[in-house]
XYZ file of C-alpha atoms in Angstrom:
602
model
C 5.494 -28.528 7.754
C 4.081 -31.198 5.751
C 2.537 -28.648 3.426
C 5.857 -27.608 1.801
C 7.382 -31.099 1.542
C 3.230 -32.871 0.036
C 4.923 -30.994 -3.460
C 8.213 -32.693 -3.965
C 8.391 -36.035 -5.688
C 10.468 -38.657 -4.112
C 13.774 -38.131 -5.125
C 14.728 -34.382 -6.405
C 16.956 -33.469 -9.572
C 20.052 -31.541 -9.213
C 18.545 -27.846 -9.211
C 19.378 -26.062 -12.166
C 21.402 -22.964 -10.610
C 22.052 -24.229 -7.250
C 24.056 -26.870 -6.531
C 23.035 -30.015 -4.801
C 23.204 -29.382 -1.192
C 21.670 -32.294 0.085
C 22.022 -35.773 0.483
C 19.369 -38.504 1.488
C 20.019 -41.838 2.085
C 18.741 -44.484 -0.100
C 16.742 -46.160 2.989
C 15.173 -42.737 3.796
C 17.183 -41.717 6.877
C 17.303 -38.082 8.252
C 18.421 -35.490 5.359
C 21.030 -32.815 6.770
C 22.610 -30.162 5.166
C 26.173 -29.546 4.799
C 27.273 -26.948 8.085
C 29.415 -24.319 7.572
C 32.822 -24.315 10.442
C 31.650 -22.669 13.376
C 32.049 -19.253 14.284
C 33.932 -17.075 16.701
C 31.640 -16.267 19.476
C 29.472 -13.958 19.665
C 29.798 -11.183 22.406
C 27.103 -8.743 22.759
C 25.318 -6.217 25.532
C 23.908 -8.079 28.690
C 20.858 -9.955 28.087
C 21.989 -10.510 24.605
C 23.095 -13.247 22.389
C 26.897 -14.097 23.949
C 26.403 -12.345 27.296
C 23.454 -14.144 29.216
C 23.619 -14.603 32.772
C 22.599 -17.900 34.200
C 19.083 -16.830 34.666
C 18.543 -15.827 31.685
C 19.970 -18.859 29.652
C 17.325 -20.748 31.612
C 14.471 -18.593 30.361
C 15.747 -18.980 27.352
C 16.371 -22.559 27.389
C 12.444 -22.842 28.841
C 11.291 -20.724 26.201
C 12.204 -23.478 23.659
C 11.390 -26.756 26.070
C 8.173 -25.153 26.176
C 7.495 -24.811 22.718
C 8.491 -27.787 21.437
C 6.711 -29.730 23.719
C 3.415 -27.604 23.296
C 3.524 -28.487 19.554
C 4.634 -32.066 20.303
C 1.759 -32.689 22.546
C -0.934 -30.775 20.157
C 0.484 -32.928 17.140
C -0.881 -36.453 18.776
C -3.592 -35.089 19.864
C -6.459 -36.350 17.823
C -7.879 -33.177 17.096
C -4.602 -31.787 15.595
C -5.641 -34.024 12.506
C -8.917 -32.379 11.727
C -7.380 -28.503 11.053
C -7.444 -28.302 7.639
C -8.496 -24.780 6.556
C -6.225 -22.190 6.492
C -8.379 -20.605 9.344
C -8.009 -24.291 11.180
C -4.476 -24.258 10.901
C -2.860 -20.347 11.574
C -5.427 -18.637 13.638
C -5.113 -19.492 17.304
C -8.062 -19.363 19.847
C -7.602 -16.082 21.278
C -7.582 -14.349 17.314
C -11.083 -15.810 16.497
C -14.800 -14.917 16.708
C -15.692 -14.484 20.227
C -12.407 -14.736 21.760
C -12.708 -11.666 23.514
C -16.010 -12.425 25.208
C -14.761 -15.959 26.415
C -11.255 -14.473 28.046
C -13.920 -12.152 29.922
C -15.781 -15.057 31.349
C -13.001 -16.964 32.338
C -11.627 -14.242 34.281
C -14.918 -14.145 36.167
C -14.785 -17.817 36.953
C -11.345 -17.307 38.383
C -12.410 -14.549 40.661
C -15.523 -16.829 41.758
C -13.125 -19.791 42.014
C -15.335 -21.869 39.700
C -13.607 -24.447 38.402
C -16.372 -26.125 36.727
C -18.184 -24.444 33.524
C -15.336 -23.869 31.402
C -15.900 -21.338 28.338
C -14.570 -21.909 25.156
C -11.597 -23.570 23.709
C -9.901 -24.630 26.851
C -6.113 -26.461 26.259
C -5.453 -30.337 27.943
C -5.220 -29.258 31.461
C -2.371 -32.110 31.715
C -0.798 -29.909 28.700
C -0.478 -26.736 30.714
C 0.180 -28.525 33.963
C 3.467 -30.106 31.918
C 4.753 -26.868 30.298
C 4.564 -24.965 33.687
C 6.983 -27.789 35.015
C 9.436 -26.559 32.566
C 8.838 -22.772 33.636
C 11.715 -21.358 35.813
C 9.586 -19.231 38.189
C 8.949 -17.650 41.860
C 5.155 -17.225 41.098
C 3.713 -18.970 44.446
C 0.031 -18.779 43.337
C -0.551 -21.475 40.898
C -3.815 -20.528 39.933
C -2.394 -17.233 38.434
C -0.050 -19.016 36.304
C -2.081 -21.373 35.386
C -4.593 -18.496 34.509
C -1.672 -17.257 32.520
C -0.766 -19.999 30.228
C -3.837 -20.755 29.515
C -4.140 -17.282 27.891
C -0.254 -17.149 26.437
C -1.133 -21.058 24.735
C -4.592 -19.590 23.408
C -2.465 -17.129 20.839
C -0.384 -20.058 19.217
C -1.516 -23.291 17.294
C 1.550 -25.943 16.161
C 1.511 -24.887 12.673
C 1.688 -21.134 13.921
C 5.070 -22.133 15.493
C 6.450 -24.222 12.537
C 6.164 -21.210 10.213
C 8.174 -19.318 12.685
C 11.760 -20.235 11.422
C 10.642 -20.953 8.166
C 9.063 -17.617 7.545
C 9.615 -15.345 10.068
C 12.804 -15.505 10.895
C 15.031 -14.162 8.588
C 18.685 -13.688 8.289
C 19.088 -13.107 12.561
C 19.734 -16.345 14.925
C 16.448 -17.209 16.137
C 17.315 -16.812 19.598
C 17.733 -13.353 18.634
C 13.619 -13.429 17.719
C 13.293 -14.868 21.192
C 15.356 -12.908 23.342
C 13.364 -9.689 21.867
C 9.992 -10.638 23.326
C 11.941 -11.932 26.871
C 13.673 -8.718 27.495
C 10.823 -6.883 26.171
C 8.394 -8.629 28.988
C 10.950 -8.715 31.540
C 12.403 -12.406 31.186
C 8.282 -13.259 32.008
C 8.761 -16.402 29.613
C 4.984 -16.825 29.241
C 4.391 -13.419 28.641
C 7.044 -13.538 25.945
C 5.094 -16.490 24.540
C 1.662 -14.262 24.186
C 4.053 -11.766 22.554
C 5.489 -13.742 20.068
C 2.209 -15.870 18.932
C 0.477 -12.387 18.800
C 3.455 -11.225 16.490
C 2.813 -13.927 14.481
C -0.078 -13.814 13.278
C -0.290 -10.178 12.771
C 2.826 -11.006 10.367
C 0.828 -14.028 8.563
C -2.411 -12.875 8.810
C -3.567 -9.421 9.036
C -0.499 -7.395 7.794
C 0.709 -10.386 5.433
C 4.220 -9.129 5.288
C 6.011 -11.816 3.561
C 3.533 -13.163 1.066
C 2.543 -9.374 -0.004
C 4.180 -6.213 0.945
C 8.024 -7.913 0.108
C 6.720 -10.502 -2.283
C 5.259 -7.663 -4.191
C 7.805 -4.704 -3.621
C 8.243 -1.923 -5.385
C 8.544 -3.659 -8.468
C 4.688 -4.705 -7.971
C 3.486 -1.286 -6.748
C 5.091 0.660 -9.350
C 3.337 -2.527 -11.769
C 0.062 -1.500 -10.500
C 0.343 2.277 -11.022
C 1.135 1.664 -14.338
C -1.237 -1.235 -14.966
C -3.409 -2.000 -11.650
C -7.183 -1.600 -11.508
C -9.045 0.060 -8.490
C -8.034 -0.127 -5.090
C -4.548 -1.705 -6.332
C -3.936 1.257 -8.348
C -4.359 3.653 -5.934
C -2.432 1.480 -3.442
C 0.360 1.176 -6.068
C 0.598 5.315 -6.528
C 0.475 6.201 -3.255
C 3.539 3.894 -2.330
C 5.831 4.421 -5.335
C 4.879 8.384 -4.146
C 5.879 7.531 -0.938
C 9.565 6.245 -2.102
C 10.213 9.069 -4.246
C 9.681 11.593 -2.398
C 12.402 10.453 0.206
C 9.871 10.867 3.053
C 12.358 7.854 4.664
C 15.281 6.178 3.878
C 18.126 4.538 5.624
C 21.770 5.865 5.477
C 24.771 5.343 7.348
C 25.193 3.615 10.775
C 25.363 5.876 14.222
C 28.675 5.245 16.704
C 27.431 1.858 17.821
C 27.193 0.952 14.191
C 23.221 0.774 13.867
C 21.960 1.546 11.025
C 20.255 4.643 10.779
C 16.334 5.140 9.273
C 15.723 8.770 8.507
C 12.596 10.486 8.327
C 12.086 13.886 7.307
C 8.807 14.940 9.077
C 8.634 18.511 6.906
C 7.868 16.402 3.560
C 4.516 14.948 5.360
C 1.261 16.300 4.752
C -1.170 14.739 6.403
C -4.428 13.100 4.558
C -2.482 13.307 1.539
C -2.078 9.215 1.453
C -4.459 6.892 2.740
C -3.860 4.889 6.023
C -2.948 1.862 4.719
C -0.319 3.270 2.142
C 0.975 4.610 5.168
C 0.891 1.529 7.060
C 1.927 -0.508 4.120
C 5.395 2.166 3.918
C 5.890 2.023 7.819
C 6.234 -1.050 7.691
C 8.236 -1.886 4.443
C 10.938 0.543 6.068
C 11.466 -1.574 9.285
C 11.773 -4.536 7.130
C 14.028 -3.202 4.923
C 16.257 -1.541 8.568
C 15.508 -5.307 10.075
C 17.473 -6.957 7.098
C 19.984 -3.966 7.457
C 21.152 -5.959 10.696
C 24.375 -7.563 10.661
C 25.583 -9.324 14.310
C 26.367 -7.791 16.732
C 24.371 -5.319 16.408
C 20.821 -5.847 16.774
C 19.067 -2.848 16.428
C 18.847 0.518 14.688
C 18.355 4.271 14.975
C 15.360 6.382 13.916
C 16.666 9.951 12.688
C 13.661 12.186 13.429
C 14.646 15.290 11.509
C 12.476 18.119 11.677
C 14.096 20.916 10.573
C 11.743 23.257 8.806
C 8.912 21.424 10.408
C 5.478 23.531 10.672
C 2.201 23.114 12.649
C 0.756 21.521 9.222
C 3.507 18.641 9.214
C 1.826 17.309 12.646
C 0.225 14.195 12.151
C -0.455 11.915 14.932
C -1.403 8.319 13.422
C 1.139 7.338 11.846
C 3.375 8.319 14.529
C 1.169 6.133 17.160
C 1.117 3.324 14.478
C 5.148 3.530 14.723
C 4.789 3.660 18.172
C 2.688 0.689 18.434
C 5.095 -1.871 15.561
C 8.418 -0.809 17.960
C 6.134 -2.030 21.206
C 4.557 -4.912 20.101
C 5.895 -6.257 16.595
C 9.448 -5.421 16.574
C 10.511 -5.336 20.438
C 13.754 -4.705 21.682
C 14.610 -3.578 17.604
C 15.079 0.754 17.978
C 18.560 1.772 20.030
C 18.124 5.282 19.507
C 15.815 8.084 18.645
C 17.518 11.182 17.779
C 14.933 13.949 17.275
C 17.286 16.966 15.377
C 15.774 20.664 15.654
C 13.073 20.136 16.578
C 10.739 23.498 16.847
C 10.086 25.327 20.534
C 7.237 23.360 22.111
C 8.293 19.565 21.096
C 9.691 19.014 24.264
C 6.189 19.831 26.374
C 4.452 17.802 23.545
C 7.025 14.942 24.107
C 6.082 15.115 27.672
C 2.904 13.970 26.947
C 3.316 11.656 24.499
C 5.795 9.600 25.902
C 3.111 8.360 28.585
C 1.885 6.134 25.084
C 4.850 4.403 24.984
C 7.192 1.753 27.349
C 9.941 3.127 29.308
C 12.429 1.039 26.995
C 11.494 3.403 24.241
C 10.727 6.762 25.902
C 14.481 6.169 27.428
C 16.172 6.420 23.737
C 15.135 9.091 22.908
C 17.391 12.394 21.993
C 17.056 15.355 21.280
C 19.604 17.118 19.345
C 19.806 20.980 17.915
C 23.254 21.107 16.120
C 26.286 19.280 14.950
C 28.618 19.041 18.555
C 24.807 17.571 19.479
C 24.925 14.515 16.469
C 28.331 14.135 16.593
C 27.730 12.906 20.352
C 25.980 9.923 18.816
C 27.237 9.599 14.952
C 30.218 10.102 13.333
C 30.900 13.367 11.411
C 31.912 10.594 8.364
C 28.122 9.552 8.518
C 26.328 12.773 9.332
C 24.729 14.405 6.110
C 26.276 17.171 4.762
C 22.580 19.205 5.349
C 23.099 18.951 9.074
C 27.102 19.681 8.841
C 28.602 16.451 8.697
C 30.593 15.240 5.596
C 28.447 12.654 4.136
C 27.414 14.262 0.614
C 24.801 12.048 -0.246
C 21.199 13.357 -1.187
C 18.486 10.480 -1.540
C 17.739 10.256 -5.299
C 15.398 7.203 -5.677
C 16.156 4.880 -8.448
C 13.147 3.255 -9.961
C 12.982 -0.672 -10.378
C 14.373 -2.275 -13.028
C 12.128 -4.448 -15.761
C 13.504 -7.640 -14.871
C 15.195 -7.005 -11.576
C 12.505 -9.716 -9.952
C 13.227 -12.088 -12.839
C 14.478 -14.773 -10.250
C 11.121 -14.960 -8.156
C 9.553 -16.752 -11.988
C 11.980 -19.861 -11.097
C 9.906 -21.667 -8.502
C 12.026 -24.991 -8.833
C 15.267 -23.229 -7.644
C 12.729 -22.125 -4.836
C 11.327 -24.626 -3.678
C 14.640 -26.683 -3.430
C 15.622 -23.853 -1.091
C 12.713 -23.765 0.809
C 13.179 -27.627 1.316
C 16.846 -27.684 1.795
C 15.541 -24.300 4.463
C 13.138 -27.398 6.305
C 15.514 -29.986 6.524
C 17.720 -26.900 8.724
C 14.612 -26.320 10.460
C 14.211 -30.005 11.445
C 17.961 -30.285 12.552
C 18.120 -26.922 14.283
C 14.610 -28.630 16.715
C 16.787 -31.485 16.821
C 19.854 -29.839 18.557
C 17.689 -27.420 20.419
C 16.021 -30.480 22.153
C 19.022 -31.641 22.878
C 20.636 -28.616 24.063
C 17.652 -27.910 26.221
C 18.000 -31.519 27.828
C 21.796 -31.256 29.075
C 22.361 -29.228 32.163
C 23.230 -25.484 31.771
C 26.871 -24.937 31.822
C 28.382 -28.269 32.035
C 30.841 -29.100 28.667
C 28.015 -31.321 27.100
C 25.865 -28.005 26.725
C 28.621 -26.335 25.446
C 29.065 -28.622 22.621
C 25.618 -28.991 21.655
C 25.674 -25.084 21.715
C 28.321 -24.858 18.998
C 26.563 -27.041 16.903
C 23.255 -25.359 17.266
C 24.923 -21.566 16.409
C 26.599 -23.859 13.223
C 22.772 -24.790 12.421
C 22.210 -21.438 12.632
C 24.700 -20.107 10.796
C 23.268 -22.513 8.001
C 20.042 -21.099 8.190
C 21.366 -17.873 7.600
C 23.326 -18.215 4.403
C 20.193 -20.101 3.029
C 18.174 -17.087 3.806
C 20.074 -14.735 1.755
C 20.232 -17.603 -1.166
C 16.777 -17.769 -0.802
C 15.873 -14.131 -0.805
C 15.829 -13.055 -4.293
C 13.296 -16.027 -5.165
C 11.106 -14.947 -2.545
C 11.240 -11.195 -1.999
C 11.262 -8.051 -4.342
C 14.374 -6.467 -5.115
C 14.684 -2.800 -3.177
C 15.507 0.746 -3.407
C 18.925 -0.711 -0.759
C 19.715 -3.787 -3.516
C 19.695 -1.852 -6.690
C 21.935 0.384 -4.813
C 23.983 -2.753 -3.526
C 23.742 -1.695 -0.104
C 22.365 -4.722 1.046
C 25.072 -7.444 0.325
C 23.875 -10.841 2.134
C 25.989 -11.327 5.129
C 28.776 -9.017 4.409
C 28.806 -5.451 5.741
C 26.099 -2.638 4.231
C 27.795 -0.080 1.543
C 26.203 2.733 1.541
C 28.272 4.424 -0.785
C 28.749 1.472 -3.847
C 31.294 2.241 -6.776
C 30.132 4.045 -9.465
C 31.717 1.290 -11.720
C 30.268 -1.668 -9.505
C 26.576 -0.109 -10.118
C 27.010 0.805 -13.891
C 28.356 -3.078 -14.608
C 25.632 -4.714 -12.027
C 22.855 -2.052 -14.606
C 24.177 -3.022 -17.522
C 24.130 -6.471 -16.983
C 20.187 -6.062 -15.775
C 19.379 -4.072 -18.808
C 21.237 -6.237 -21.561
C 23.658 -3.321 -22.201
C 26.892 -3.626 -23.972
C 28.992 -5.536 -21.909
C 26.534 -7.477 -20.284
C 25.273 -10.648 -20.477
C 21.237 -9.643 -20.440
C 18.915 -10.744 -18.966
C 15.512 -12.231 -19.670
C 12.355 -10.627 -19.622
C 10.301 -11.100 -16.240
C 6.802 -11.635 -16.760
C 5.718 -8.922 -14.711
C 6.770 -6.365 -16.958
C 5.126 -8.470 -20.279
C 2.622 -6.004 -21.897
C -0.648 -7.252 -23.101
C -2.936 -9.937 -21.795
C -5.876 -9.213 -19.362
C -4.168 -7.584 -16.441
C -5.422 -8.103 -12.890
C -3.755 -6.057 -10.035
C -6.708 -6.673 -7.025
C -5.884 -7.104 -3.811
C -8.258 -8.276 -1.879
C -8.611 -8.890 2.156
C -8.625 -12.440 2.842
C -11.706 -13.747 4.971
C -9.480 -13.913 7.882
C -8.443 -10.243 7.972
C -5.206 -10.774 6.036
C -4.237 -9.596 2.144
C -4.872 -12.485 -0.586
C -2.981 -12.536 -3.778
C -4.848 -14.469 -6.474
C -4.808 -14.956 -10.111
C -7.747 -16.056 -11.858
C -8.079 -17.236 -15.629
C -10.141 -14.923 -17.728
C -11.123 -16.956 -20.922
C -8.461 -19.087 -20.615
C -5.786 -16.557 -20.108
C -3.677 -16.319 -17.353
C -3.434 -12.820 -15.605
C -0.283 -11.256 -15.262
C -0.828 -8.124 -13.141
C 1.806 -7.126 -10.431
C -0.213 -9.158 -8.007
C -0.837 -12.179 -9.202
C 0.904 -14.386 -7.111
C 1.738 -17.053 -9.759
C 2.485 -15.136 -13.146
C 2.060 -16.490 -16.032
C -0.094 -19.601 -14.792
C -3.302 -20.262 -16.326
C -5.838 -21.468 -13.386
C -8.096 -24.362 -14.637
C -11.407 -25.805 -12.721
C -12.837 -24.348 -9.321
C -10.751 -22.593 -7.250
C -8.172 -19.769 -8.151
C -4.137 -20.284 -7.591
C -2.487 -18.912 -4.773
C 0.651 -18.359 -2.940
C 0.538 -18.413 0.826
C 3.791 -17.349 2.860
C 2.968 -19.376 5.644
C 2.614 -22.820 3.778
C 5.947 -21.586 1.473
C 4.253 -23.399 -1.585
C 1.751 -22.869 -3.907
C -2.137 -23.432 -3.234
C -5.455 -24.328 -4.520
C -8.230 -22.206 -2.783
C -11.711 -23.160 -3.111
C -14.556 -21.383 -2.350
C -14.888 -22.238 0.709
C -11.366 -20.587 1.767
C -9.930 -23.841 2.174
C -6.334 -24.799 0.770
C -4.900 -27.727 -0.826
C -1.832 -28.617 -2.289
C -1.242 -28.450 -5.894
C 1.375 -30.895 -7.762
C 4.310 -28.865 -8.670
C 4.677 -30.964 -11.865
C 0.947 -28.655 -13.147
C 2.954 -25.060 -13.204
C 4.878 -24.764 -15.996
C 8.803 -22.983 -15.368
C 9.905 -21.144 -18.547
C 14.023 -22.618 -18.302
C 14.786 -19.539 -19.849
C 14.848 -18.448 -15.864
C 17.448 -20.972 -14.448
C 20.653 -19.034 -15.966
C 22.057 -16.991 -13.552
């Protein structure tokens, strides 16, 4: 956490677009942010946010006890001072070299009943012996437990957990991140634990979702197949060929009002892109369905339609690769699969497939042939007019805009909002600790509830302040179909889109905008991505005679780097970095990165 606040002086000038927010005291007490009233409760399906049973509050309620206390413990621990790579810091004992080959030993000393001879990075045994005593559970052999923790606490490290509601969580209540993994392992609130730290890191390090594939957009990719070199290019093509051709898209919400992702199957050809443009797309279209979420409704519908589908449209990776992100990355997220006309034989294939997948997901699943069959589960107002409804939209995409990212050049409204986005973090741990402490269901808890959902609510409207500086504009906000917390318009008015374009472009009638630096033309250009020595992508820019690089992926545009080390930004320290060349980071004074004030006019 310290990373973020290490680049803000002591006292911070009024913003220049946003409004002071926050207030410190003089003597340096607590900072809190303004909350907004509190809300109407929230009702939703059993085991949801609003409709727990007893139980499953306290699973809940353990799930945070025992996460707070595991990074409370590991932060005065002596050790906890020494992690300072990257590698030190965000990859947990169970992700590194040799992991694997450790667990396996371990497990062999617990069938032997060894107790002596311990392998590898073993936790405090007085830290696991205090989390348990916060675990609800029936288990009667200790041992196994133990056994248990020991592996769940292996996939987390403190600053892994700090990064979770500053990162990871996005516009959702974070119990709603939590309540995912417990339903998903069966209210097993150490196995949700392994869940979540191994969701994670896959999100931080290995598929770097926030700090490349939304930083970067389609603004970036369609910057690199214009301008990229290599790899990037090709990378760049292959995902701004992806988005055109309409391959998937989200449109219109199904009866229970999730949103629906469509995928045409008979557009796919397989070996046409590579693996990880496929990846890379997968997963940019759950993002874009996850931030499609508006409470209560918590998750969405795939549209499987495979009319006109053929032998040569059969491609099994990326649907195990689907598969696989709806299991283990985004639990608990798909409602319902509707597979439309699909050809004679899909059922006896579906038969087998479904032995890859949970019984959560295999359960949702639909098959449908004509329109009495959608109508069961979507309203004829939201079926497409292609498979009889009366929706008479066609997907048309809409290519990005030259300065459509130009807020993501003002770092100083940024990083205000990423600090004013701590000091929520810090209160909502407060409450939580406190709302964990008071007994379940007596008035006290009650009240310490409605503050924390008010904490929440907080978070959430600084989430959608903050997401223009931090994440591409879309395909879903050009159209204005994403619209912050109010509802998702699918169909925006003609007039509402040609004033919000002209206003982008500098047309008549609008006020103009300013030139983003991504779409600058000349200077050395460097679009290469490169995999980080940890598995996950980098984003770098590195001077070239003295000249900044301004390619789609350098992560700080404009900047010239100076001395060893290249300049970096990292999603999961929220600020930028110094890299040496030994992988390590360090934090760089704000005050050395120049902000063009051209930016700050909104």
């Amino acid at each position: 956490m310290a990373q973020v606040l290490t680049n803000y002086p002591a006292s911070l000038p009024t913003p220049p677009t946003t409004p002071t927010k926050t207030a410190a005291a003089a003597d340096g007490a607590s900072i809190h942010v303004p909350l907004p009233p509190a809300a109407a409760p929230r009702k939703g399906k059993p085991g949801y946010i609003g409709n727990l049973t007893p139980s499953q509050e306290a699973r809940l309620r353990a799930l945070w006890a025992i996460a707070y206390k595991f990074v409370e413990m590991c932060e005065a621990d002596e050790s906890f001072q020494d992690a300072v790579t990257l590698e030190d810091k965000f990859v947990p004992p169970a992700m590194k070299p040799g992991a694997a080959a450790t667990a396996t030993q371990r497990r062999k000393l617990k069938r032997t009943g060894s107790r002596s001879g311990a392998v590898g990075p073993q936790r405090n045994p007085e830290l696991v012996r205090e989390l348990l005593s916060l675990l609800p559970t029936q288990e009667r052999s200790m041992d196994r437990l133990e056994a248990a923790a020991l592996d769940a606490l292996d996939h987390w490290t403190p600053h892994m957990f700090r990064i979770t509601l500053l990162h990871t969580v996005k516009q959702e209540h974070p119990d709603e991140l939590a309540l995912r993994f417990l339903r998903r392992s069966g209210w097993d609130v150490v196995a949700a634990c392994k869940g979540m730290g191994r969701t994670i890191y896959w999100r931080t390090m290995e598929a770097a979702i926030d700090d490349d594939i939304l930083r970067l957009g389609e603004g970036g990719a369609a910057e690199d197949e214009r301008n990229g070199q290599g790899h990037a290019r090709v990378l760049g093509a292959e995902f701004m060929k992806l988005l055109r051709s309409g391959k998937g898209f989200l449109h219109g919400n199904d009866r229970e009002g999730r949103p629906m992702t469509y995928v045409r199957v008979r557009l796919h050809k397989p070996g046409e892109h590579s693996p990880e443009s496929m990846e890379r797309y997968i997963i940019y279209l759950l993002e874009m369905a996850r931030l499609s979420l508006r409470p209560p409704v918590e998750t969405g519908t795939i549209f499987l339609d495979m009319s006109h589908f053929r032998f040569k449209n059969f491609d099994l990776e990326p649907l195990k690769f689907i598969l696989k992100c709806a299991e283990q990355y985004y639990p608990e997220s798909i409602g319902l699969i509707i597979v439309h006309k699909a050809p004679f034989g899909t059922k006896a294939l579906w038969k087998l497939i479904r032995h890859w997948v949970s019984a959560s997901i295999a359960d949702k699943v639909r098959f449908t042939s004509g329109r009495k069959d959608l109508f069961r589960y979507i309203h004829p107002s939201q079926v497409l007019a292609e498979h009889g409804g009366e929706d008479p939209f066609t997907y048309e995409y809409e290519e990005p805009m030259a300065d459509e990212n130009f807020k993501m050049q003002n770092t100083i409204t940024r990083n205000y909002l990423l600090l004013e986005r701590q000091m929520l973090v810090e209160q909502f741990e407060d409450v939580t600790k406190e709302w964990v402490m008071n007994a379940q269901g007596t008035p006290r808890a009650a009240e310490v509830g409605r503050r924390r959902d008010r904490v929440c609510a907080a978070l959430t409207a600084n989430f959608w302040e903050l997401d223009p500086y931090v994440r591409a504009r879309s395909l879903y906000d050009r159209r204005n179909c994403l619209s912050g917390t109010g509802n998702l318009q699918y169909h925006p008015p003609k007039s509402e889109r040609r004033r919000r374009d002209s206003a982008m472009t500098g047309g008549p009638g609008g006020g103009g905008r300013p030139r983003s630096v991504s779409s600058s033309s000349g200077g050395a250009r460097s679009s290469i991505m490169a995999r980080s020595v940890l598995g996950g992508y980098s984003s770098s820019v590195s001077g070239v005679g003295g000249v900044g690089s301004v390619g789609a992926r350098s992560s700080i545009s404009g900047a010239a780097s100076s001395g060893a080390g290249t300049l970096t930004t990292c999603s999961i320290l929220g600020s930028p970095v110094k890299e040496d060349h030994f992988g390590e980071m360090e934090a760089v004074d704000m005050t050395t990165i120049a902000d063009d004030s051209s930016f700050y006019s909104d």
